[in-house]
Amino acid sequence: SRWMTQWKTRGRKTVAPGLWPELVAMWNMRRCDLIECFSASTVRDNISRDPLHHSFTWDLSQNVHRTSVRTPAVGVSGCVTPGGELLLPNKGRTMMGFEKLLLQGIPYTRLALGPETEVQLSDLAGNAMSMTVVCATLLSAICAPQLRREQPKIQKVNLSDFMLGQKYDEANGAVLAERGDLHGVKKLSTEDFTNIFSDIAEEFAKDAFECSVLCNCESSGQTSRDDKILECSCCGFGICHTCTSSHQIESHDLKEIITSGTKRANPHEFEMKLRCAAPSVLVLGKGWEDTIEESNGLESYSFQLQRVDRMKGHWLLTYGAWEDHGSGRQVSEIRVALGRIGALDQEYGLAVYVKCFAPAIRLQNPKRGVLGDSARLILKMKGSSIDKESSNWEIRAKATKSSLEIVGSDPCDSQRVQVGLNDTAAKELRTHKPQKQFTKNFPESRNDLLHYHSKWKTWPGTIVVSGDDDNDLVNGTYNKMSCQHTVVLSALWRRDATETSPAMYLYLRPDVMRSGLDVAVISRTPSYRDRMEICELKDWIPENALVEKTHTTEVKFLEWKVVPELTLEVPEPTMVTERSDTLFHEEEMQKSDPPILCAMSGLSNEVMKSMLRHSNDMGNKSEIVPIDLVGKMGSRNAKQLSILAAPSLLKYAAEGKLPLELLRWYDLAHPEECSFGLCEANFPSRPLERWKEIEGSKRGKKVVKFEREFDAEESNEFYHKLLQRPPVFESSVDKANGKLIIRMNPIVAGHQAAAHLARGRGLGDDYAKTVDVDYCLSELSSMGEPMTKEFHVPNSDAYEESTAEGMELPLYHRQAKALTRMQAIEDGKVEFNEEERSEHILNGVGWCLIGRATKTSPLKGGVLGDAIGSGKTVVTIALILSGIEEARANRSMADGRSGATLIVVPPGLVKQWDDERKKFTKNKLKSIILDSTNTLKRFSVKEICEADLVIVPAGIIEERGKAATSRPYTELLSSKAGANKIPPAPMNGHKEAPTIEGTWVRNMASGPAIYVGNTGKQKHRDEQAFYGHRYSEAIKKLRQKKFDESERGVPLEWFTWNRIVVDECHECLVSSAKQDTESRASDFKAQARRGAREFLGVGCTDSSSRPLLARTAVWGLTGTPLLETEARVTELANLMGGTYLTGSAHHWRKEERESGRDIFLNQQEEGSKSREYRCAVQESCHAYVREACQRNRGEKLDVKLERKQKVVNMSESDGAKFLSAIKETNLESYSITPDQLGDKASNGLTVTASSTARHSALFEIIDSIQVDEPDTKIIIFANAVYGGYKSALSALQSSGRKFSHVDENHSVLEQNEIISWFRHTDATKEDRSRPRILLLSFNQAAGHNLQEACHNVIMFDPMYSGSDAVADASVEEQALGRVMRQGQKDDVTCYRILVKGPSGERCLDDIIVERNLDEDVLRAATSNFD
């Protein structure tokens, strides 16, 4: 039934409320099926559990049979492997790195952690099991000698002599008054809690509800962009209107509670107001210790405000009390909820809960499981004010036991049936014999806990409760609600409200940790999270209501006793933050001691001792003792600071009393001694790597390898320089005056932010002086996740039209406007704000200083991404022609300045570009085609400098010679430069992410960052780095040479081009290694693409040292721009002239070649990034797309497109092969879907692709076309991934028909010659004698203009490369676009071959074609544009 995700074909999913739809969208069908299997298993168990409400940990990185759905005992964890993706279904998300550490028993807060990323923390947790064992062994070995010395005669050793003792061990772990911070202190002046918080509730309760988490999409800190919020009137489930499309909502009765006319408060602004109004300290009044036993000693403790959390329906303030001034255990907490007190409650108010930890932290017989609240106070609004008169403190009273008659009728489907379980589940459970060790501790129950109830298929639709004769609170008729997922096992019955009695709800309260049975309760609200239960039903399950002998049920009424004498008080704070008379930005920043941000006075000796507990300077007699917040004891000191000082500091900041405004940017002047970004003390230069030659052997043969080499002393010195960089925040304690002093140095942040803009880009030191630097102070809690939005490429409609003199054919209006926009960029009229940031966090408080360096610079190029067939080539030719006179005037043969535009194209498009030049300009532009290295050797420096266009294939750098490792172009480059030999491009490299399903969730497997490091192999990183090193060294030496104008064969890297145009630029950025291995059809293989990326300088941020240099601009042309993620946009910006986007310094293309040392140092330099930084990265990328990219629609075609399908049945023998190929899936059916096959889909697709029926259908289509049009040219596209291309090639070869095809054995010139036959109509007898059929693979489809001579397209088999329907549909549309484009004069017919089962059964072709032609999929396959 796919109860959790309801995944369907084409990647469509509607998730259960509670799961994160953005996260589920990342998962493939295997993972979704895994979740469905696990969730069904938990409900199938003899004791059903609901994974959305019980704690489970599911390893999604394993197959379903290799991981456990549940653990046999509470507290037992499965293996956490490095890189494992663990799902917490009751949280709706995967497990974080620190949670993995805690799961493995590693004390996260006590580790000396630095700026580790989530991935690194996960890796640490993955190795923690072995690490703890090794550490324990080492510790034992270290202690053993001392133990031997102290106990010479080891007979009986008293281990207690070697245990770490505490001062108050004799108290047996009890909470003692003398350990409280108020013990022995003169009574403080206090105010009544109720009075203060009543005023707060009256002012903020309504806003607290409206800006609380009202939809799942708001749980990450953001606020829904939708004006409408809906709520289920039955269970209280809330959702915004936008999210309804991604969640299962059919079972809920949704009503609007927030309408478009309601202005919701900003959560961050509301939090600041709440911190201003709420006191930072609370204390218990008199009488608590006498009234509540577990509160003994707590009247001597103060409760510090620890957290302000935005919760579902309310805001929660959590106050904590700690022993020994924050150095000991937490002994109690007070929670204050503001907003809605319970689900579906129509009144706002305030609820206060006091929880005492004494029963759980005592040493003897500690309480395990859920620890209940000891006392509560509920204040509700009455009109516009709080009703204080009828509100009193309540404490837990002794529960009263009774019995009720619970009778059910109107049977309906049980949860097991709704999940999809059948009789097989019950039968298997009956035959299963559990071991006694697993059942001996089972609780006593009137129900069989090992097997299903006899009525397990049905639950009562109506329940009548009677027997509560004393109070008549719960008697009545309860009707089952249809709500799914939002309550445990979807079990919810409601007694409707009347004029005299409120609504009551019967549901199951989960034992979240699964240590006991779930308990049925009757409550005033439909949510167990509200803790509003009235009574508990002992040992009751819904089936009991349908069997007469179990109608009588024992119940326990939960009583609260009113204790009006209890009070909570608000004391005057003893620690006061001092207000500065001088604004921070007016302070002298250049002095030796950084300016003071704030100082807090009134610290007692005990508080100072606690703050300095982990300080290395504790024994120092100095009056000023620094607090280390980033070193070895940083985590522990930060914890102390968060307990003792953070509440007051955050309140002080919220009140606006800091000497600067939060979130406001302040300018910084460049330091006199050193411009921002150039200071070695703040940003030390990294030592250079070297390469050394190492001799080795492989298969008995001598081989030479090269390895990176680093000077150990230099590296060690650099690392210590990093550690010794001046900190941004400095915290210290003035022991003489009892002060905590916090200093802040924005200069440090400014240097580190500007360093990436000023260094490594070949711009010189003077450039650094022009960089603007500013800073702002923010709070981590105020940072929301960036709003995930697709990249929207604008059109050029707002621009005027330009003309290019000399064009043989006029430009369309949209083309003339696109030309204007490109000219504006080349003229330097379009500027872009390059930006980088540096973030520094004050640990323990949560303040974050952000340094920002910006420089507004003219764009150096851009992307023309017009739709397929819209004339990108002609616009580019017009651009070249419009500036040709200036380009010719700028030639200099001595300096290698060519007036030519260098056109870099995929190999198959070289001749097409020259044909387009002739078509639109005749011979006004002089063109040179360099299809190979031998051709380059025929041209002199003078000829290249005097050309107007130089056309070269992108893969020329990896052109193959006679030997396997021979590369003629790089050999020529090395020879001309006098440099060492350049090796071939690496065969292996990082995985590509050509398209990314759904939304990129950071640090998840679908994000590009996961591919950094070439699948994690340092060997591949080193290969890529050495290749780039040798290539760049050769270029440096080449550019030092002087060549005569008659010199021939000078490499292209020596010249400076007028401009560079990269046609089909996306082709170079995506490696298709899978297609390389499946077929020889690729004319631009993965290895050549790696070389092309090096040739184009994709990973080079220094514009002056790029392999190809352009005087005016670098342009990219593509009909399918790679704009899925910020990483792809950053890659594109760097390629197009080196525009710096936020985060470019450590882009994945750069990191794919770095050493292990550098990856480590990158992390030390930069640390992990905040949500604010990710917002800045996103905004920078969107800004670049807006300014540098354009995409225009072509005119509507006058011709028609007709899609035809040729349906054939596979033979019986092919059918048998098909069933045999999918046999291991245990789903032997012709109607099986690719999603069901998963990774095994290739087996079945290979059989259908090579079916003899498909061959016959191909010949029939060809014959039917040639009957009517014997001389027409036909284009056949086939899928190379699963053997379709091989199959079509074999069929055509065996048929004896004349046809053409292109593969790796053809030179670039031959490839272009073959394709040109199909680009033009026949003009000569020789033309008419050539083949009429051209076979191409889908990955050869990009860029060709075949509309002049072709109007019949055959798709031999559908495009399928995996679960990404959008990517596959885009490829098919790209193929069809070779013919269906501007300039086509005939109606176009696209034929598809669909192979069915032997008897006409639906098969894989049907499902894939339906998927690829789905309207939604086709719409998504077209990039967003106006």
mmCIF file of N, CA and C in Angstrom, residues 440 601 773 804 1388 1411:
data_model
loop_
_atom_site.group_PDB
_atom_site.id
_atom_site.type_symbol
_atom_site.label_atom_id
_atom_site.label_comp_id
_atom_site.label_asym_id
_atom_site.label_seq_id
_atom_site.Cartn_x
_atom_site.Cartn_y
_atom_site.Cartn_z
ATOM 1 N N LYS A 440 10.555 -13.703 28.409
ATOM 2 C CA LYS A 440 10.431 -13.896 29.855
ATOM 3 C C LYS A 440 10.092 -12.603 30.583
ATOM 4 N N SER A 601 29.056 42.221 34.930
ATOM 5 C CA SER A 601 29.600 42.334 36.285
ATOM 6 C C SER A 601 28.719 41.602 37.276
ATOM 7 N N VAL A 773 34.903 46.110 2.579
ATOM 8 C CA VAL A 773 34.748 45.148 3.676
ATOM 9 C C VAL A 773 33.810 45.731 4.719
ATOM 10 N N ALA A 804 23.697 44.030 -36.854
ATOM 11 C CA ALA A 804 25.093 43.736 -37.190
ATOM 12 C C ALA A 804 25.245 43.899 -38.692
ATOM 13 N N VAL A 1388 7.155 17.291 -39.422
ATOM 14 C CA VAL A 1388 8.091 16.323 -38.844
ATOM 15 C C VAL A 1388 7.313 15.135 -38.289
ATOM 16 N N ARG A 1411 6.136 7.567 -19.282
ATOM 17 C CA ARG A 1411 6.852 8.440 -18.346
ATOM 18 C C ARG A 1411 7.510 9.599 -19.072
#
